[in-house]
mmCIF file of C-alpha atoms in Angstrom:
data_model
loop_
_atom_site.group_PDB
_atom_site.id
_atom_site.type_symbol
_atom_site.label_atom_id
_atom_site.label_comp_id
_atom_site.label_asym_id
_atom_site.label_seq_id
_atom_site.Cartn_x
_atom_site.Cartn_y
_atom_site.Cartn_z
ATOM 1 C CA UNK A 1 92.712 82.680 -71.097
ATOM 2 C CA UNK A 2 91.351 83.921 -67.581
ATOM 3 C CA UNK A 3 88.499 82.375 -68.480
ATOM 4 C CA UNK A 4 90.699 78.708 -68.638
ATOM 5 C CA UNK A 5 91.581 79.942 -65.172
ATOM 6 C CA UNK A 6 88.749 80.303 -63.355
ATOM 7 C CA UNK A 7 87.177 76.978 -64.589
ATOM 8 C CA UNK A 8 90.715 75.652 -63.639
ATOM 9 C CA UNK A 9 90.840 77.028 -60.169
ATOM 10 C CA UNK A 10 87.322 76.519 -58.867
ATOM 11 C CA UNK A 11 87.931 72.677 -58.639
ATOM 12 C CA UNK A 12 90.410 73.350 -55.895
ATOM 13 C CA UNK A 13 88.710 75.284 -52.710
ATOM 14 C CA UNK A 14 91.121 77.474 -50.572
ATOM 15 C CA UNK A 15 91.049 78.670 -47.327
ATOM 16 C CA UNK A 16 92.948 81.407 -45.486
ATOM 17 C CA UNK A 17 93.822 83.718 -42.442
ATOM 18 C CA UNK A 18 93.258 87.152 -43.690
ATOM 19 C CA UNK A 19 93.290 88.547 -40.060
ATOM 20 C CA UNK A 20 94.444 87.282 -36.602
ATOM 21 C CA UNK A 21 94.540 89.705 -33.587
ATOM 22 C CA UNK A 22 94.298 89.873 -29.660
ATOM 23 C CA UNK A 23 92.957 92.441 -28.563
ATOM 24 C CA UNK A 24 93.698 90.862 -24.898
ATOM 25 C CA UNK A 25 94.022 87.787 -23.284
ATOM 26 C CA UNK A 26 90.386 87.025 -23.089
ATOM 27 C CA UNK A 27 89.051 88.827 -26.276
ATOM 28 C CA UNK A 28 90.673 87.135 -29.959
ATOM 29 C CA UNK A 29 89.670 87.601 -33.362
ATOM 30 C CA UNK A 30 89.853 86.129 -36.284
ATOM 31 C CA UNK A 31 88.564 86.639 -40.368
ATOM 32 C CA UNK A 32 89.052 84.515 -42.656
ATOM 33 C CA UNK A 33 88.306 83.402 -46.556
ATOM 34 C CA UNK A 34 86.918 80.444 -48.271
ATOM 35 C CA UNK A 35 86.721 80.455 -52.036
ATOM 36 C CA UNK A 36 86.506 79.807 -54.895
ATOM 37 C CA UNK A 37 82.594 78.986 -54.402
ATOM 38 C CA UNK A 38 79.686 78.186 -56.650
ATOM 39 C CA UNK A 39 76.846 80.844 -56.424
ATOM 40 C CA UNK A 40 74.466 79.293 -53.363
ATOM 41 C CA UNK A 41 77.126 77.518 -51.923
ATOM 42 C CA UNK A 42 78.865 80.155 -49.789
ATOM 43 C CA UNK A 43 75.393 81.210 -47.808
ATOM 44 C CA UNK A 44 74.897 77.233 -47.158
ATOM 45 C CA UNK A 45 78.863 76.542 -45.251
ATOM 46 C CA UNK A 46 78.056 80.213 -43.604
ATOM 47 C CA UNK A 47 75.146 78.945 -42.067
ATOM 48 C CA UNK A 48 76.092 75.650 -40.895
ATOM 49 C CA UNK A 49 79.603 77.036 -39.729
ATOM 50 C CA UNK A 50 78.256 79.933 -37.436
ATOM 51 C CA UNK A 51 75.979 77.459 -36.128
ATOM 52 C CA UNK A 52 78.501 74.996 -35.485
ATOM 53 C CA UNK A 53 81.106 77.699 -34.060
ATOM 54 C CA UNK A 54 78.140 79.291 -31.952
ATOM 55 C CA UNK A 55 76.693 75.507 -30.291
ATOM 56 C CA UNK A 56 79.111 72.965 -30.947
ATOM 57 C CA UNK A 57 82.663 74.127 -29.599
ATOM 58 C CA UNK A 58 83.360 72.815 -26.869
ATOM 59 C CA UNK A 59 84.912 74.618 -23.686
ATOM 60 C CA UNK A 60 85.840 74.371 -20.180
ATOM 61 C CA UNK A 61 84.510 76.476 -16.881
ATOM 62 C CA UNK A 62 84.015 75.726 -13.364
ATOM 63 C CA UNK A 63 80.926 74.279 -12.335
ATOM 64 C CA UNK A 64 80.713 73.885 -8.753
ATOM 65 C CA UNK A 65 82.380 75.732 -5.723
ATOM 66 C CA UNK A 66 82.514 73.505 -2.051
ATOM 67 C CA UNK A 67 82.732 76.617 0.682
ATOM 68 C CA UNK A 68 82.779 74.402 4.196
ATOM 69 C CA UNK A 69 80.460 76.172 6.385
ATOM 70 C CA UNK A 70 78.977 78.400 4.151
ATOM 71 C CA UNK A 71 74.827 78.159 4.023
ATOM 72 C CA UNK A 72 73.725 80.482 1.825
ATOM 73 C CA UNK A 73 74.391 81.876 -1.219
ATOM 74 C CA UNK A 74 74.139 85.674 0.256
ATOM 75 C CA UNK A 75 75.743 84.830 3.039
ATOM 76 C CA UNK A 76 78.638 87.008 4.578
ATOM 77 C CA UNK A 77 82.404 85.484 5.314
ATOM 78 C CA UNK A 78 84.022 86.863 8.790
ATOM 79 C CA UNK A 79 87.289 88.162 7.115
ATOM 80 C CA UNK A 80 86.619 88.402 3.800
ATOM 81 C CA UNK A 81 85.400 91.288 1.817
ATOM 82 C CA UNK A 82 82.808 90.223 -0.606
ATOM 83 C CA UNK A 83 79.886 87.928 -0.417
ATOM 84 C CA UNK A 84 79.421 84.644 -1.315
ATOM 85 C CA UNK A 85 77.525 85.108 -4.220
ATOM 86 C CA UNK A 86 80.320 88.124 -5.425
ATOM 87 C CA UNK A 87 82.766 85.199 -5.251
ATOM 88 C CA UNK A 88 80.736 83.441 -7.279
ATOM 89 C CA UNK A 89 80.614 85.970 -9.556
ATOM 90 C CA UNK A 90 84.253 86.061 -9.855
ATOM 91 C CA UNK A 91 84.782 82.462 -10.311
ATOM 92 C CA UNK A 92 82.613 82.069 -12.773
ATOM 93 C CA UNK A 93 84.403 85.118 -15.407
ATOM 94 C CA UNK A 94 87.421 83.310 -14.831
ATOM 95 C CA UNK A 95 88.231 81.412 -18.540
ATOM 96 C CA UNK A 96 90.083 77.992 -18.529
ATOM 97 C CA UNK A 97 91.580 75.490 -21.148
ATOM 98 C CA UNK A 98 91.625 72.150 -21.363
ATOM 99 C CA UNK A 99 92.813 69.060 -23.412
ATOM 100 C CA UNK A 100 90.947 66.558 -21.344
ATOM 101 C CA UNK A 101 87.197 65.272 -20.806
ATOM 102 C CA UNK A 102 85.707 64.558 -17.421
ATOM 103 C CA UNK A 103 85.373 66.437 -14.117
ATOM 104 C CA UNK A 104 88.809 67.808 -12.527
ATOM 105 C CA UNK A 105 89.510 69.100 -8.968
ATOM 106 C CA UNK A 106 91.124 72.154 -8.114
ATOM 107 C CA UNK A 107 91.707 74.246 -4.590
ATOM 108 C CA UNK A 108 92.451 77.532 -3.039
ATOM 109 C CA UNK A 109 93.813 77.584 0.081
ATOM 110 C CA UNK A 110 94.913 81.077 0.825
ATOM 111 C CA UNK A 111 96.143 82.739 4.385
ATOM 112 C CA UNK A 112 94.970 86.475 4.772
ATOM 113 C CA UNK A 113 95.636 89.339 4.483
ATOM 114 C CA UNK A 114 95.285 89.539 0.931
ATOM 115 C CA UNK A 115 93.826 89.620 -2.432
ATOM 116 C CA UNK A 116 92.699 86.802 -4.261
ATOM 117 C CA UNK A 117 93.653 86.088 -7.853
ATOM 118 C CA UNK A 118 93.132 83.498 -10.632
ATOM 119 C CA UNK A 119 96.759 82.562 -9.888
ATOM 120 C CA UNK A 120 96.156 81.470 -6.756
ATOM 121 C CA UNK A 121 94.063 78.861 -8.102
ATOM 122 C CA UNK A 122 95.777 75.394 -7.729
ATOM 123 C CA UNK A 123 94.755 73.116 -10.941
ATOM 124 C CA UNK A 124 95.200 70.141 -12.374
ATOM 125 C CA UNK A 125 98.273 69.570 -15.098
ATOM 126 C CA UNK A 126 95.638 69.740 -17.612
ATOM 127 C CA UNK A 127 93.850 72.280 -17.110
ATOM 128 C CA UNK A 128 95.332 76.072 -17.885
ATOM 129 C CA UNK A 129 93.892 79.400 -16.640
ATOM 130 C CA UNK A 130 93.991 81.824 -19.685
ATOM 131 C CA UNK A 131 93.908 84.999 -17.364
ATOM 132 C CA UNK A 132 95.371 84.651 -13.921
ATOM 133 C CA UNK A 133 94.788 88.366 -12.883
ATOM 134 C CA UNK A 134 91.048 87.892 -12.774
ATOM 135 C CA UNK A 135 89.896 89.376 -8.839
ATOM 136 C CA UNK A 136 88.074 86.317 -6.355
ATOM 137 C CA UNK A 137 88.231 88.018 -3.357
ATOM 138 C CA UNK A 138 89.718 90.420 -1.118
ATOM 139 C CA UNK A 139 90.291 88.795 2.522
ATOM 140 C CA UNK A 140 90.915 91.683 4.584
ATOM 141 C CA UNK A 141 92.413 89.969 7.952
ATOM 142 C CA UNK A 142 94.439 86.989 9.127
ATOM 143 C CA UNK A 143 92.190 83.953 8.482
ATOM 144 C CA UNK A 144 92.687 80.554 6.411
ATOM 145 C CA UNK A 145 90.520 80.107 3.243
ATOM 146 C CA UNK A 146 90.144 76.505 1.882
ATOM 147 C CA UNK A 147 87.922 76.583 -1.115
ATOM 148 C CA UNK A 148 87.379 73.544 -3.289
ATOM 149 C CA UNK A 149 86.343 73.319 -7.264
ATOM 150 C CA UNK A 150 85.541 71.259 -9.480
ATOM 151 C CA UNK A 151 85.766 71.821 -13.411
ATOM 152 C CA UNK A 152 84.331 70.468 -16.451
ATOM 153 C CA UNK A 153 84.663 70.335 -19.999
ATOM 154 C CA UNK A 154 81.312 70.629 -22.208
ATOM 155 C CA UNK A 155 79.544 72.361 -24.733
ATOM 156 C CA UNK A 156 76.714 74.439 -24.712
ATOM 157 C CA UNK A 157 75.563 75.960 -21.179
ATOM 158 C CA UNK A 158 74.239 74.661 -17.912
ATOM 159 C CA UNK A 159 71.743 76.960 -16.262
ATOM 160 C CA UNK A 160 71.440 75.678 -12.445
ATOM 161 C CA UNK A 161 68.900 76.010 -9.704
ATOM 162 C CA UNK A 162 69.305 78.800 -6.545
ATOM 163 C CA UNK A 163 67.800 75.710 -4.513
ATOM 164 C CA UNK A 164 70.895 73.168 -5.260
ATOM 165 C CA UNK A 165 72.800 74.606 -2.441
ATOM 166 C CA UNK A 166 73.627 72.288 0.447
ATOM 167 C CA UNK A 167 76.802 71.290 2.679
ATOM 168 C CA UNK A 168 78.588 74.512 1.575
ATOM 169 C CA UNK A 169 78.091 73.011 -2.490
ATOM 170 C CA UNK A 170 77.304 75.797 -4.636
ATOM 171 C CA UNK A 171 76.669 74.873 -8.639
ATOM 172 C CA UNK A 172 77.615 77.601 -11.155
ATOM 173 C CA UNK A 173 75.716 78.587 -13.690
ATOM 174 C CA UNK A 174 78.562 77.366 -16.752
ATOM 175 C CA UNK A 175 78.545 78.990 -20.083
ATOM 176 C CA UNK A 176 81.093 76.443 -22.234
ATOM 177 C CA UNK A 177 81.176 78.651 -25.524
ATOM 178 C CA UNK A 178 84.781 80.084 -26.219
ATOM 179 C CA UNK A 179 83.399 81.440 -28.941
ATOM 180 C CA UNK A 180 82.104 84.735 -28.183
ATOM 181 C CA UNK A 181 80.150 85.478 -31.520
ATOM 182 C CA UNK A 182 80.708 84.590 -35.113
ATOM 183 C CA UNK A 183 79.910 86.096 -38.246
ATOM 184 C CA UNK A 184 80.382 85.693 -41.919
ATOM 185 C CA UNK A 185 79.541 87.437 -45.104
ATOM 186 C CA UNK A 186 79.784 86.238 -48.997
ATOM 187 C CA UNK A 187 81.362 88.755 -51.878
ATOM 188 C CA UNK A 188 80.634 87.677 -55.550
ATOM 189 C CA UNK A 189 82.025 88.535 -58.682
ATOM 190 C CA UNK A 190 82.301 87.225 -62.397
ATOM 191 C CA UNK A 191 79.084 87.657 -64.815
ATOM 192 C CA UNK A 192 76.636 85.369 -66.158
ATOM 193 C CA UNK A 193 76.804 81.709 -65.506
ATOM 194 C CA UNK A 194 80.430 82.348 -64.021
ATOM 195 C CA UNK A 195 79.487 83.764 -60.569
ATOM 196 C CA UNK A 196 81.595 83.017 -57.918
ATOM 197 C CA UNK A 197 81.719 83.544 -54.069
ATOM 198 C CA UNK A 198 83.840 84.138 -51.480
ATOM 199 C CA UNK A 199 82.905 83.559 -48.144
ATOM 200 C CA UNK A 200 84.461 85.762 -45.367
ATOM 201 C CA UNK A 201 84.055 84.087 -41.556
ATOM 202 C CA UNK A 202 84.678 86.240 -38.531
ATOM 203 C CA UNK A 203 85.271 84.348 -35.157
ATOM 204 C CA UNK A 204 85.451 86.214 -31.264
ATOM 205 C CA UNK A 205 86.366 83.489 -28.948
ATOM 206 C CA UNK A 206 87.213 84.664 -25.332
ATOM 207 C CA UNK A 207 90.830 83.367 -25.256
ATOM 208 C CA UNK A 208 90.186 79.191 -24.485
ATOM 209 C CA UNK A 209 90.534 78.902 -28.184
ATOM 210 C CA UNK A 210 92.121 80.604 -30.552
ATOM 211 C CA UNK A 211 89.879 81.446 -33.544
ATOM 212 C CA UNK A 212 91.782 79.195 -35.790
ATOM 213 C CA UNK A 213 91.588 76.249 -33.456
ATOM 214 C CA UNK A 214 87.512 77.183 -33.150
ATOM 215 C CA UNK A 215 87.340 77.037 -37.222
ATOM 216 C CA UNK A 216 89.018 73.386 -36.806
ATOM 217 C CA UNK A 217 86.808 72.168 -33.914
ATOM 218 C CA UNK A 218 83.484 73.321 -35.615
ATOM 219 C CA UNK A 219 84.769 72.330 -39.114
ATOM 220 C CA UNK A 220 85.426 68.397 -37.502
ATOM 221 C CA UNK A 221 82.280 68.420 -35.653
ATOM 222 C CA UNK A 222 80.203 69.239 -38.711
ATOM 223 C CA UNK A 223 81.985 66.709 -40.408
ATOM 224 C CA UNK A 224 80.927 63.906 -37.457
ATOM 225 C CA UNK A 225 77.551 64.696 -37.821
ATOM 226 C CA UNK A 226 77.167 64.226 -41.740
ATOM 227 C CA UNK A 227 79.632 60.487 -41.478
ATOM 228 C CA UNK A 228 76.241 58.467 -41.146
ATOM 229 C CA UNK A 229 74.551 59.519 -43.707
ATOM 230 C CA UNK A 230 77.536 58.161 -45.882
ATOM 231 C CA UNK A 231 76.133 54.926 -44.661
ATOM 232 C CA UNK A 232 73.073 54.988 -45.222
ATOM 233 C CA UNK A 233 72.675 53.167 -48.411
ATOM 234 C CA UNK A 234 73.977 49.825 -46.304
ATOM 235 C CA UNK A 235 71.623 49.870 -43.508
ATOM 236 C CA UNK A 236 68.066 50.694 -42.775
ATOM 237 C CA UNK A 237 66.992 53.706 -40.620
ATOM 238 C CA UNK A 238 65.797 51.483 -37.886
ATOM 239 C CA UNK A 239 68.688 49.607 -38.105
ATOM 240 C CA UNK A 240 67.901 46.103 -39.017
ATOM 241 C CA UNK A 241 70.605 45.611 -41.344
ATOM 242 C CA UNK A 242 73.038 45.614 -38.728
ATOM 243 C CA UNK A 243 74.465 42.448 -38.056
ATOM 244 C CA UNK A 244 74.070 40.887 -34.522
ATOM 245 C CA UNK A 245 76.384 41.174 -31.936
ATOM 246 C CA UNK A 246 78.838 43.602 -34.495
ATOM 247 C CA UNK A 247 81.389 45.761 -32.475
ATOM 248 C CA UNK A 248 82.006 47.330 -36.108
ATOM 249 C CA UNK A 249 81.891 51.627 -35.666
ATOM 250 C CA UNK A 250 79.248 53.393 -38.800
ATOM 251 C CA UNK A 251 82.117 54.744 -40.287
ATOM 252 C CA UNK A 252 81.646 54.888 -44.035
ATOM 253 C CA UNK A 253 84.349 51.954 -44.975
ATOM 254 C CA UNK A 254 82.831 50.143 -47.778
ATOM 255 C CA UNK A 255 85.134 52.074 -50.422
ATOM 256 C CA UNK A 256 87.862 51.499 -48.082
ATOM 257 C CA UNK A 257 87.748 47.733 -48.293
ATOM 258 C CA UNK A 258 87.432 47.105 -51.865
ATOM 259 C CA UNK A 259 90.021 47.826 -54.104
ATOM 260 C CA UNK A 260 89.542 51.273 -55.006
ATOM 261 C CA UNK A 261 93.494 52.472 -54.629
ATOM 262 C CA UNK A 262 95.269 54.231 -51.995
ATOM 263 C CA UNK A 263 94.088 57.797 -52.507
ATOM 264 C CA UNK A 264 90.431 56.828 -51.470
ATOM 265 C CA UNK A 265 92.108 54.887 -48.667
ATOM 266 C CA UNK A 266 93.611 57.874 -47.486
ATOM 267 C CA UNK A 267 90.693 60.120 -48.271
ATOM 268 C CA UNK A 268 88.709 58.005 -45.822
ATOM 269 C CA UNK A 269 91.498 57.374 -42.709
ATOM 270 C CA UNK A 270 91.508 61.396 -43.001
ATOM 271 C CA UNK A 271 88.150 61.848 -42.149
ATOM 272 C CA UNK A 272 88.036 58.948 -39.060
ATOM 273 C CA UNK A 273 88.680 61.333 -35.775
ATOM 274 C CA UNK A 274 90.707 59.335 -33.081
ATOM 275 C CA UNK A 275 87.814 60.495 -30.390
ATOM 276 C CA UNK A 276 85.217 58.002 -32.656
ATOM 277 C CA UNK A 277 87.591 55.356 -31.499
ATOM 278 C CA UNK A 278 86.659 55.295 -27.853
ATOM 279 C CA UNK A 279 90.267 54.882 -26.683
ATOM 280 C CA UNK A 280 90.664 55.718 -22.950
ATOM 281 C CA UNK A 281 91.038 59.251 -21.702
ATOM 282 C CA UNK A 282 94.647 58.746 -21.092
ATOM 283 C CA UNK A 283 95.101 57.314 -24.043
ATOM 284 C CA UNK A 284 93.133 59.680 -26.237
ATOM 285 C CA UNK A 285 95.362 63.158 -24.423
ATOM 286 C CA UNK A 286 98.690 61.588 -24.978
ATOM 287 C CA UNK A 287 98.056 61.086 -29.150
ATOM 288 C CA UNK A 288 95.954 64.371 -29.389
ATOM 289 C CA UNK A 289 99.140 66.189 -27.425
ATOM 290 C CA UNK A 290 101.203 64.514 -30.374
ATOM 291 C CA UNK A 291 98.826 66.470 -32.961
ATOM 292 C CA UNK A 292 97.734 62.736 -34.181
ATOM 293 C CA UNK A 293 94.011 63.917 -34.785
ATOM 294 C CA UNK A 294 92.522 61.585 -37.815
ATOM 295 C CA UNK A 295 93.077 57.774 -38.089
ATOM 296 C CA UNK A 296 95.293 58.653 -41.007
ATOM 297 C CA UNK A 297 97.712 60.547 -38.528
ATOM 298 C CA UNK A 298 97.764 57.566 -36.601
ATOM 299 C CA UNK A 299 98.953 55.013 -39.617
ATOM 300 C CA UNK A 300 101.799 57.478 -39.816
ATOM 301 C CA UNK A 301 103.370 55.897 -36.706
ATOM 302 C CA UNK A 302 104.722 52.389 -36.294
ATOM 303 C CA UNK A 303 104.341 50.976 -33.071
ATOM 304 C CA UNK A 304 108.056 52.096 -32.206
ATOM 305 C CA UNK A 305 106.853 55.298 -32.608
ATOM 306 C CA UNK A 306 103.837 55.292 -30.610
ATOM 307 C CA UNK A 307 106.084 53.823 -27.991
ATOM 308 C CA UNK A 308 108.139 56.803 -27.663
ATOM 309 C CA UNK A 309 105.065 59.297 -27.122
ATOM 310 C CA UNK A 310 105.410 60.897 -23.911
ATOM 311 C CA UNK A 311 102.516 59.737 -21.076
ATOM 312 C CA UNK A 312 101.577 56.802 -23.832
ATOM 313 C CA UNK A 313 102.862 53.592 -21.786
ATOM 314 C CA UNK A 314 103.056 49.839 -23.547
ATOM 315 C CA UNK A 315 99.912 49.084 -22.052
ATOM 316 C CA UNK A 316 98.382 52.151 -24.030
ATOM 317 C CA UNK A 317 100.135 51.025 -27.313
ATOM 318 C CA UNK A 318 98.419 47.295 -27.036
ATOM 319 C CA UNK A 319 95.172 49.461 -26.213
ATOM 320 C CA UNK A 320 95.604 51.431 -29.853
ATOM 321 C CA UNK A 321 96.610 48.625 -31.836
ATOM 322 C CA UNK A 322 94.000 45.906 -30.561
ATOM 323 C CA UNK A 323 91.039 48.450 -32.057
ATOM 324 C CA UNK A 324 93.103 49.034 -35.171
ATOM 325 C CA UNK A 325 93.036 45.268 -35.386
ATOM 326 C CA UNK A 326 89.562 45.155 -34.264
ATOM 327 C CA UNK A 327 87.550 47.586 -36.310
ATOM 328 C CA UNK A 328 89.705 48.014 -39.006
ATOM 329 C CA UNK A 329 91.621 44.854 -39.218
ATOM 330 C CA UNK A 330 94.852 46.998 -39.460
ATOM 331 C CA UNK A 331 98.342 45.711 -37.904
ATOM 332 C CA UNK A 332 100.872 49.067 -38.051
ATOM 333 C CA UNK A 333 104.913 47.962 -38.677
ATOM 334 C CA UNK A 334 106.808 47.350 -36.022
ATOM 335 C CA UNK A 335 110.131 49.806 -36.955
#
């Protein structure tokens, strides 16, 4: 009888949240548990998950400070308290969230005396500051501070030059990892040829994501990278098979358009990310603020319904249906 059950309940993998906690607004944790798991299987998704958690989530941070008049790096400010490489410093602990791509402006302009926070910090609507008590300066008499910044949203790191510096620019060295450190660890049991594994992932982010939404983000990212191998049995590596002039995207749609049934249908629309559709950046915030992530979210709405998404205009709507026409030859309902 258990053994009816285990056989039963290994075809069905499970995931969840054994642990969530904050320990403060820039320090979150996260464990949780993947199973049932053949023996082998649980080291191989460890692996690839730390390194996608550790090198592929993306993040925001400032990247460049304007300071008008400012020459040097080491320089000192009439007025204010700490160097311009402190403020540096300061600006670049501070930890931001964002739902949109591209460079983004922001300002301080301050009138001393008095101490500079995060908060002061005047930002775009998409952009959020995660802890608004983080220290920038200290300006310790009556004088006007105007300090410009610009932001960007990345993976990775950017490591930049001492010998950029000119008109008062100063880049920032910009570490885009909200994901502090990850680690995972695999507990077996059973006997014989009945070994199973459980697989136990534990995810510090610094507060930009939660460790949930850093699972989801590395999960969908390993899942991008392994779509074109799905294809590769209808096109050569140098890609001669490709017809001339197609606009088609590699997604893996070959079971899709043959008639296979709707569950493969769906299957496939579930793992087609709306960001592989290059929709505009507009266009892409609005349906990923509506939690319409996969192409299958987005067959959920008729075009009534995409109409009444806040920020997504008509003009946005024609955008979103001409490529579901286009590359997919896919016309949503009207009502």
């Amino acid at each position: 009888m258990i053994r009816d059950e285990i056989s039963v309940s290994i075809q069905t993998l499970r995931w969840k949240c054994i642990e969530s906690r904050a320990y403060s607004k820039r320090l979150h944790y996260g464990r949780f548990a993947l199973s049932p798991l053949r023996k082998g299987r649980a080291d191989t998704i460890g692996i690839a998950m730390r390194r996608a958690l550790l090198g592929e989530v993306e993040g925001t941070c400032i990247t460049r400070v304007k300071l008008e008049n400012i020459k040097h790096e080491y320089s000192a400010i009439i007025g204010i308290e700490e160097s311009v490489h402190d403020i540096l410093m300061n600006l670049k602990e501070i930890v931001l969230r964002s739902d949109s791509y591209g460079i983004r402006e922001a300002s301080i302009y301050i009138v001393g005396p008095r101490n500079v926070t995060a908060q002061d910090i005047i930002l775009p609507p998409s952009v959020k500051i995660i802890d608004t008590t983080q220290h920038i300066a200290r300006l310790t008499k009556s004088i006007t501070s105007d300090i410009r910044l610009q932001i960007e949203k990345n993976r990775g790191y950017i490591i930049h030059s001492s010998n950029n510096y000119q008109d008062g620019i100063f880049p920032i060295d910009a570490v885009f990892m909200p994901v502090r450190d990850a680690n995972y660890s695999i507990h077996s049991y059973g006997s014989g040829n009945e070994i199973q594994e459980v697989l136990f992932l534990e995810i510090w982010t610094n507060g930009g994501l939660t460790p949930r939404e850093a699972l989801y983000e590395a999960s969908r990212n390993l899942i991008d990278l392994f779509i074109p191998f799905l294809h590769g049995e209808e096109q050569n590596i140098d890609g001669m098979n490709k017809k001339k002039g197609s606009n088609m995207l590699p997604f893996p749609l070959s079971h899709v358009l043959t008639d296979t049934g709707e569950t493969k249908e769906k299957i496939a629309f579930q793992h087609i990310f709306i960001d592989q559709l290059e929709l505009p950046p507009q266009t892409y915030n609005s349906l990923r603020r509506a939690n319409i992530h996969t192409l299958l979210d987005l067959l959920n709405y008729s075009r009534e319904d995409l109409m009444r998404i806040e920020h997504l205009g008509k003009e946005s709507v024609e955008q979103v249906l001409e490529v579901l026409r286009k590359l997919f030859a896919i016309d949503p309902p009207r009502n």
